[in-house]
mmCIF file of C-alpha atoms in Angstrom:
data_model
loop_
_atom_site.group_PDB
_atom_site.id
_atom_site.type_symbol
_atom_site.label_atom_id
_atom_site.label_comp_id
_atom_site.label_asym_id
_atom_site.label_seq_id
_atom_site.Cartn_x
_atom_site.Cartn_y
_atom_site.Cartn_z
ATOM 1 C CA UNK A 14 26.171 185.260 148.734
ATOM 2 C CA UNK A 15 25.362 182.890 151.618
ATOM 3 C CA UNK A 16 22.170 180.734 151.122
ATOM 4 C CA UNK A 17 20.579 178.587 153.690
ATOM 5 C CA UNK A 18 20.918 174.677 153.470
ATOM 6 C CA UNK A 19 17.519 174.541 151.804
ATOM 7 C CA UNK A 20 18.800 176.623 148.999
ATOM 8 C CA UNK A 21 21.244 173.997 148.014
ATOM 9 C CA UNK A 22 18.583 171.444 147.895
ATOM 10 C CA UNK A 23 16.761 173.200 144.994
ATOM 11 C CA UNK A 24 19.914 174.393 143.147
ATOM 12 C CA UNK A 25 19.102 172.254 140.012
ATOM 13 C CA UNK A 26 15.753 174.056 139.766
ATOM 14 C CA UNK A 27 16.845 177.462 139.598
ATOM 15 C CA UNK A 28 15.614 177.901 136.054
ATOM 16 C CA UNK A 29 12.126 176.966 136.771
ATOM 17 C CA UNK A 30 9.586 179.263 135.001
ATOM 18 C CA UNK A 31 6.267 177.756 135.818
ATOM 19 C CA UNK A 32 5.088 175.356 138.504
ATOM 20 C CA UNK A 33 1.965 173.269 137.629
ATOM 21 C CA UNK A 34 -1.084 173.605 139.941
ATOM 22 C CA UNK A 35 -2.224 171.225 142.510
ATOM 23 C CA UNK A 36 0.144 168.229 142.150
ATOM 24 C CA UNK A 37 1.046 166.370 145.263
ATOM 25 C CA UNK A 38 4.730 166.255 145.745
ATOM 26 C CA UNK A 39 5.703 164.594 148.965
ATOM 27 C CA UNK A 40 9.407 164.786 149.419
ATOM 28 C CA UNK A 41 11.459 161.657 150.465
ATOM 29 C CA UNK A 42 12.155 163.184 153.849
ATOM 30 C CA UNK A 43 10.283 162.280 157.105
ATOM 31 C CA UNK A 44 11.503 163.099 160.554
ATOM 32 C CA UNK A 45 10.105 162.417 163.900
ATOM 33 C CA UNK A 46 10.252 164.662 167.050
ATOM 34 C CA UNK A 47 12.109 163.590 170.169
ATOM 35 C CA UNK A 48 9.696 164.217 173.121
ATOM 36 C CA UNK A 49 12.468 164.602 175.721
ATOM 37 C CA UNK A 50 14.792 166.885 173.599
ATOM 38 C CA UNK A 51 12.416 168.923 171.297
ATOM 39 C CA UNK A 52 13.168 172.576 171.417
ATOM 40 C CA UNK A 53 10.357 174.379 172.877
ATOM 41 C CA UNK A 54 8.572 171.181 173.923
ATOM 42 C CA UNK A 55 7.917 170.367 177.525
ATOM 43 C CA UNK A 56 9.282 166.781 177.371
ATOM 44 C CA UNK A 57 6.272 165.934 179.835
ATOM 45 C CA UNK A 58 3.711 164.003 178.002
ATOM 46 C CA UNK A 59 1.810 163.251 181.169
ATOM 47 C CA UNK A 60 0.733 167.019 181.182
ATOM 48 C CA UNK A 61 -1.629 166.195 178.224
ATOM 49 C CA UNK A 62 -5.265 165.401 179.158
ATOM 50 C CA UNK A 63 -6.124 164.601 175.456
ATOM 51 C CA UNK A 64 -6.184 161.066 174.326
ATOM 52 C CA UNK A 65 -5.993 160.716 170.448
ATOM 53 C CA UNK A 66 -6.291 157.602 168.599
ATOM 54 C CA UNK A 67 -7.354 156.504 165.110
ATOM 55 C CA UNK A 68 -9.581 157.562 163.313
ATOM 56 C CA UNK A 69 -8.976 160.965 164.752
ATOM 57 C CA UNK A 70 -5.399 160.622 163.765
ATOM 58 C CA UNK A 71 -4.077 158.415 161.063
ATOM 59 C CA UNK A 72 -1.371 156.558 163.006
ATOM 60 C CA UNK A 73 -1.613 155.399 166.589
ATOM 61 C CA UNK A 74 0.842 157.512 168.809
ATOM 62 C CA UNK A 75 1.653 159.975 166.037
ATOM 63 C CA UNK A 76 0.501 163.434 164.858
ATOM 64 C CA UNK A 77 1.264 163.382 161.163
ATOM 65 C CA UNK A 78 1.954 166.864 159.896
ATOM 66 C CA UNK A 79 1.876 168.140 156.260
ATOM 67 C CA UNK A 80 4.569 170.832 156.093
ATOM 68 C CA UNK A 81 6.775 172.605 153.515
ATOM 69 C CA UNK A 82 10.020 174.395 152.993
ATOM 70 C CA UNK A 83 9.364 178.170 153.723
ATOM 71 C CA UNK A 84 12.184 179.804 155.614
ATOM 72 C CA UNK A 85 12.444 181.007 158.240
ATOM 73 C CA UNK A 86 9.290 179.222 159.594
ATOM 74 C CA UNK A 87 10.287 176.018 158.045
ATOM 75 C CA UNK A 88 13.669 175.060 156.376
ATOM 76 C CA UNK A 89 16.421 172.407 156.186
ATOM 77 C CA UNK A 90 19.449 172.615 158.477
ATOM 78 C CA UNK A 91 22.886 171.465 157.612
ATOM 79 C CA UNK A 92 21.919 167.992 158.494
ATOM 80 C CA UNK A 93 19.001 168.017 155.937
ATOM 81 C CA UNK A 94 16.486 168.067 158.890
ATOM 82 C CA UNK A 95 13.542 170.262 158.914
ATOM 83 C CA UNK A 96 13.690 173.045 161.581
ATOM 84 C CA UNK A 97 12.076 176.455 162.266
ATOM 85 C CA UNK A 98 9.492 178.140 164.453
ATOM 86 C CA UNK A 99 6.598 176.165 162.811
ATOM 87 C CA UNK A 100 8.400 172.803 163.319
ATOM 88 C CA UNK A 101 9.022 173.638 166.892
ATOM 89 C CA UNK A 102 5.306 174.533 167.428
ATOM 90 C CA UNK A 103 4.309 171.386 165.752
ATOM 91 C CA UNK A 104 6.606 169.284 168.062
ATOM 92 C CA UNK A 105 5.391 171.181 171.092
ATOM 93 C CA UNK A 106 1.693 170.525 170.202
ATOM 94 C CA UNK A 107 2.348 166.828 169.700
ATOM 95 C CA UNK A 108 4.278 166.730 172.971
ATOM 96 C CA UNK A 109 1.185 168.278 174.859
ATOM 97 C CA UNK A 110 -1.033 165.690 173.046
ATOM 98 C CA UNK A 111 1.233 162.804 174.288
ATOM 99 C CA UNK A 112 2.222 161.663 170.832
ATOM 100 C CA UNK A 113 5.107 162.343 168.353
ATOM 101 C CA UNK A 114 5.189 164.551 165.379
ATOM 102 C CA UNK A 115 5.874 162.879 162.099
ATOM 103 C CA UNK A 116 6.593 165.549 159.398
ATOM 104 C CA UNK A 117 6.212 165.026 155.685
ATOM 105 C CA UNK A 118 7.271 167.855 153.137
ATOM 106 C CA UNK A 119 4.969 168.790 150.411
ATOM 107 C CA UNK A 120 5.005 171.638 147.821
ATOM 108 C CA UNK A 121 2.827 174.443 149.034
ATOM 109 C CA UNK A 122 0.163 173.682 146.352
ATOM 110 C CA UNK A 123 0.030 170.123 147.500
ATOM 111 C CA UNK A 124 -0.626 170.727 151.274
ATOM 112 C CA UNK A 125 -4.525 171.002 151.085
ATOM 113 C CA UNK A 126 -4.895 167.999 148.599
ATOM 114 C CA UNK A 127 -2.654 166.065 150.904
ATOM 115 C CA UNK A 128 -4.936 166.637 153.902
ATOM 116 C CA UNK A 129 -8.013 166.009 151.893
ATOM 117 C CA UNK A 130 -6.493 162.665 150.764
ATOM 118 C CA UNK A 131 -5.820 161.921 154.437
ATOM 119 C CA UNK A 132 -2.152 161.587 154.031
ATOM 120 C CA UNK A 133 -1.643 163.815 157.135
ATOM 121 C CA UNK A 134 -3.646 164.761 160.184
ATOM 122 C CA UNK A 135 -2.896 168.447 160.137
ATOM 123 C CA UNK A 136 -1.226 171.109 157.903
ATOM 124 C CA UNK A 137 1.426 173.325 159.591
ATOM 125 C CA UNK A 138 3.140 174.867 156.672
ATOM 126 C CA UNK A 139 2.773 178.745 156.655
ATOM 127 C CA UNK A 140 -0.782 178.325 155.572
ATOM 128 C CA UNK A 141 -2.720 181.664 155.723
ATOM 129 C CA UNK A 142 -6.213 181.356 157.175
ATOM 130 C CA UNK A 143 -8.589 182.613 154.360
ATOM 131 C CA UNK A 144 -12.359 182.207 154.072
ATOM 132 C CA UNK A 145 -12.217 179.788 150.986
ATOM 133 C CA UNK A 146 -9.817 177.630 153.059
ATOM 134 C CA UNK A 147 -12.045 177.790 156.108
ATOM 135 C CA UNK A 148 -14.674 176.138 153.859
ATOM 136 C CA UNK A 149 -12.750 172.893 153.752
ATOM 137 C CA UNK A 150 -10.669 173.072 157.042
ATOM 138 C CA UNK A 151 -10.798 174.085 160.704
ATOM 139 C CA UNK A 152 -7.778 176.125 161.843
ATOM 140 C CA UNK A 153 -5.969 176.707 165.163
ATOM 141 C CA UNK A 154 -4.257 180.058 164.671
ATOM 142 C CA UNK A 155 -0.531 180.223 165.829
ATOM 143 C CA UNK A 156 1.206 183.045 164.143
ATOM 144 C CA UNK A 157 0.684 186.393 162.366
ATOM 145 C CA UNK A 158 2.146 186.880 158.970
ATOM 146 C CA UNK A 159 1.916 189.435 156.154
ATOM 147 C CA UNK A 160 2.923 189.969 152.458
ATOM 148 C CA UNK A 161 5.863 192.076 151.206
ATOM 149 C CA UNK A 162 7.727 192.793 147.899
ATOM 150 C CA UNK A 163 11.310 192.169 147.324
ATOM 151 C CA UNK A 164 13.739 193.112 144.517
ATOM 152 C CA UNK A 165 17.341 192.973 143.445
ATOM 153 C CA UNK A 166 19.363 195.586 145.217
ATOM 154 C CA UNK A 167 19.967 197.163 141.772
ATOM 155 C CA UNK A 168 16.289 197.362 141.343
ATOM 156 C CA UNK A 169 16.453 198.241 137.562
ATOM 157 C CA UNK A 170 12.631 198.714 137.123
ATOM 158 C CA UNK A 171 12.548 201.095 140.176
ATOM 159 C CA UNK A 172 9.866 199.085 141.985
ATOM 160 C CA UNK A 173 8.715 200.826 145.103
ATOM 161 C CA UNK A 174 6.406 198.330 146.741
ATOM 162 C CA UNK A 175 2.967 196.898 146.277
ATOM 163 C CA UNK A 176 1.841 199.619 144.068
ATOM 164 C CA UNK A 177 1.570 200.785 140.279
ATOM 165 C CA UNK A 178 5.425 200.596 140.063
ATOM 166 C CA UNK A 179 4.873 196.862 139.441
ATOM 167 C CA UNK A 180 2.723 197.437 136.220
ATOM 168 C CA UNK A 181 4.605 196.033 133.271
ATOM 169 C CA UNK A 182 7.090 194.170 135.401
ATOM 170 C CA UNK A 183 8.064 190.404 135.597
ATOM 171 C CA UNK A 184 7.012 189.189 139.044
ATOM 172 C CA UNK A 185 7.545 185.692 140.530
ATOM 173 C CA UNK A 186 5.375 184.195 143.247
ATOM 174 C CA UNK A 187 4.893 180.706 144.856
ATOM 175 C CA UNK A 188 2.183 178.571 143.511
ATOM 176 C CA UNK A 189 -1.087 178.731 145.580
ATOM 177 C CA UNK A 190 0.334 181.460 148.029
ATOM 178 C CA UNK A 191 -1.221 184.567 148.832
ATOM 179 C CA UNK A 192 1.609 186.644 147.315
ATOM 180 C CA UNK A 193 0.893 185.143 143.857
ATOM 181 C CA UNK A 194 -2.787 185.962 144.297
ATOM 182 C CA UNK A 195 -1.885 189.544 145.297
ATOM 183 C CA UNK A 196 0.291 189.797 142.037
ATOM 184 C CA UNK A 197 -2.868 188.838 140.010
ATOM 185 C CA UNK A 198 -5.006 191.493 141.862
ATOM 186 C CA UNK A 199 -2.489 194.256 141.222
ATOM 187 C CA UNK A 200 -2.030 193.201 137.723
ATOM 188 C CA UNK A 201 -5.841 193.478 137.059
ATOM 189 C CA UNK A 202 -5.558 197.041 138.596
ATOM 190 C CA UNK A 203 -2.819 197.940 136.252
ATOM 191 C CA UNK A 204 -4.936 196.977 133.248
ATOM 192 C CA UNK A 205 -7.933 198.717 134.622
ATOM 193 C CA UNK A 206 -5.779 201.954 134.721
ATOM 194 C CA UNK A 207 -4.757 201.518 131.275
ATOM 195 C CA UNK A 208 -1.251 200.202 132.165
ATOM 196 C CA UNK A 209 0.534 196.993 131.191
ATOM 197 C CA UNK A 210 -0.227 193.791 133.323
ATOM 198 C CA UNK A 211 2.339 192.111 135.279
ATOM 199 C CA UNK A 212 4.088 189.069 133.754
ATOM 200 C CA UNK A 213 3.709 186.496 136.539
ATOM 201 C CA UNK A 214 5.780 183.333 136.869
ATOM 202 C CA UNK A 215 4.797 180.684 139.556
ATOM 203 C CA UNK A 216 7.381 178.391 141.302
ATOM 204 C CA UNK A 217 7.084 175.858 143.880
ATOM 205 C CA UNK A 218 9.986 177.102 146.337
ATOM 206 C CA UNK A 219 11.148 180.440 147.546
ATOM 207 C CA UNK A 220 14.647 179.638 146.731
ATOM 208 C CA UNK A 221 13.659 179.367 143.094
ATOM 209 C CA UNK A 222 12.007 182.760 143.205
ATOM 210 C CA UNK A 223 14.934 184.304 145.004
ATOM 211 C CA UNK A 224 17.519 183.149 142.375
ATOM 212 C CA UNK A 225 15.099 184.517 139.520
ATOM 213 C CA UNK A 226 15.166 187.954 141.008
ATOM 214 C CA UNK A 227 18.902 187.986 141.749
ATOM 215 C CA UNK A 228 19.675 186.852 138.102
ATOM 216 C CA UNK A 229 17.344 189.659 136.907
ATOM 217 C CA UNK A 230 15.051 186.982 135.422
ATOM 218 C CA UNK A 231 12.297 188.525 137.432
ATOM 219 C CA UNK A 232 11.943 192.173 138.624
ATOM 220 C CA UNK A 233 10.277 191.443 141.911
ATOM 221 C CA UNK A 234 9.220 188.569 144.384
ATOM 222 C CA UNK A 235 5.970 188.913 146.123
ATOM 223 C CA UNK A 236 5.446 186.555 149.265
ATOM 224 C CA UNK A 237 5.417 186.608 153.182
ATOM 225 C CA UNK A 238 7.095 189.267 155.201
ATOM 226 C CA UNK A 239 9.115 186.438 157.111
ATOM 227 C CA UNK A 240 10.485 184.990 153.883
ATOM 228 C CA UNK A 241 11.480 188.497 152.684
ATOM 229 C CA UNK A 242 13.256 189.264 155.919
ATOM 230 C CA UNK A 243 15.078 185.996 156.069
ATOM 231 C CA UNK A 244 16.454 186.106 152.576
ATOM 232 C CA UNK A 245 17.253 189.764 152.843
ATOM 233 C CA UNK A 246 19.655 188.722 155.626
ATOM 234 C CA UNK A 247 20.982 185.517 153.923
ATOM 235 C CA UNK A 248 21.790 187.365 150.776
ATOM 236 C CA UNK A 249 23.883 189.982 152.396
ATOM 237 C CA UNK A 250 21.699 192.755 150.860
ATOM 238 C CA UNK A 251 21.635 191.429 147.448
ATOM 239 C CA UNK A 252 17.898 191.028 147.830
ATOM 240 C CA UNK A 253 15.976 193.946 149.466
ATOM 241 C CA UNK A 254 12.247 194.574 150.518
ATOM 242 C CA UNK A 255 10.736 197.533 149.202
ATOM 243 C CA UNK A 256 7.623 199.447 150.282
ATOM 244 C CA UNK A 257 5.413 198.684 153.490
ATOM 245 C CA UNK A 258 4.230 195.188 154.282
ATOM 246 C CA UNK A 259 0.587 194.665 153.655
ATOM 247 C CA UNK A 260 -2.251 192.189 154.431
ATOM 248 C CA UNK A 261 -1.634 191.056 158.010
ATOM 249 C CA UNK A 262 -3.125 187.637 158.293
ATOM 250 C CA UNK A 263 -3.118 184.656 160.604
ATOM 251 C CA UNK A 264 -1.224 181.475 159.938
ATOM 252 C CA UNK A 265 -3.000 178.276 161.458
ATOM 253 C CA UNK A 266 -2.916 174.483 161.939
ATOM 254 C CA UNK A 267 -5.466 173.118 159.463
ATOM 255 C CA UNK A 268 -7.516 169.953 160.064
ATOM 256 C CA UNK A 269 -10.314 168.410 158.018
ATOM 257 C CA UNK A 270 -13.532 169.998 158.680
ATOM 258 C CA UNK A 271 -15.265 166.943 159.976
ATOM 259 C CA UNK A 272 -12.402 166.184 162.274
ATOM 260 C CA UNK A 273 -13.620 168.492 165.103
ATOM 261 C CA UNK A 274 -11.953 166.255 167.854
ATOM 262 C CA UNK A 275 -8.590 166.856 166.556
ATOM 263 C CA UNK A 276 -9.206 170.551 166.023
ATOM 264 C CA UNK A 277 -10.406 170.814 169.700
ATOM 265 C CA UNK A 278 -7.457 168.803 170.910
ATOM 266 C CA UNK A 279 -5.004 171.081 169.102
ATOM 267 C CA UNK A 280 -6.789 174.269 170.266
ATOM 268 C CA UNK A 281 -6.379 173.005 173.997
ATOM 269 C CA UNK A 282 -2.744 171.932 173.478
ATOM 270 C CA UNK A 283 -1.862 175.349 171.959
ATOM 271 C CA UNK A 284 -3.689 177.128 174.854
ATOM 272 C CA UNK A 285 -1.516 175.137 177.337
ATOM 273 C CA UNK A 286 1.533 176.172 175.516
ATOM 274 C CA UNK A 287 0.631 179.720 175.848
ATOM 275 C CA UNK A 288 -0.157 179.274 179.634
ATOM 276 C CA UNK A 289 3.158 177.610 180.471
ATOM 277 C CA UNK A 290 5.360 179.795 178.463
ATOM 278 C CA UNK A 291 6.234 177.364 175.807
ATOM 279 C CA UNK A 292 4.895 179.372 172.954
ATOM 280 C CA UNK A 293 6.684 182.534 174.064
ATOM 281 C CA UNK A 294 9.941 180.630 174.446
ATOM 282 C CA UNK A 295 9.662 179.242 170.962
ATOM 283 C CA UNK A 296 8.980 182.703 169.299
ATOM 284 C CA UNK A 297 11.909 184.244 171.287
ATOM 285 C CA UNK A 298 14.296 181.377 170.164
ATOM 286 C CA UNK A 299 13.585 182.329 166.526
ATOM 287 C CA UNK A 300 13.363 186.109 166.963
ATOM 288 C CA UNK A 301 9.782 186.309 165.776
ATOM 289 C CA UNK A 302 8.076 187.772 168.748
ATOM 290 C CA UNK A 303 6.368 190.245 166.439
ATOM 291 C CA UNK A 304 4.253 187.279 164.964
ATOM 292 C CA UNK A 305 2.803 186.510 168.452
ATOM 293 C CA UNK A 306 -0.719 185.422 167.651
ATOM 294 C CA UNK A 307 -1.866 186.399 171.319
ATOM 295 C CA UNK A 308 -1.322 190.174 170.647
ATOM 296 C CA UNK A 309 -3.868 192.332 169.192
ATOM 297 C CA UNK A 310 -4.382 192.373 165.454
#
């Protein structure tokens, strides 16, 4: 079975069974975009009309981005550098704003606490736009997403999707992610119907969840449609999505609620990316045109 480079990074953690809550976990990996060569970027910082400086941004000349490791939107290549559609969007936004993007990797559960602690200017880490998150952050939507269920190809518990076939099964999800919350919801429905609840394990990375399912330590994995599609291909069919995707939702760039200047600047920069074709080019490069936020919901 072939895994992406990111999977090798987390191989020692394959036996994880529970990831603790909202701990910040900044990885020792920071990369900076190259304005002239960034894939999907214009390379022409003079096109930007925005002028950003502290305290609107933390560091002069840089857009500091909290991100994660959530293939195929964000993952590590063979050189251990972050890449993916969200990374290209982040770099292109920074390019439009006339600054460089500095990327810092956090666990998913650590993204919002890191923003609140002002360790970054913006979150671009497959963060769904949800009402409770909009209470603490402003968002610039840039992708659509959804949620799906995946199982081992042998599927010993005969899981058929996000339905009562999950009752009584062992399910793995990512700490703080919508898929994990969805597992809790359907578990409550199972109990209300007189059936067994789900046994839910939380991990910090999709690669750990994948390994648990492939090793039959978990019966199903619930997370984004992008992750399921990507790992279904990477596993050569050992992992397979079942049932229909559900819960179409927007992913966005999150900034602190009181930092309206940065939110407005990002919104204008994203509009410029749409107008000049940069956004469409990035989606086409990664084959995710179906996630185009400009299309009707």
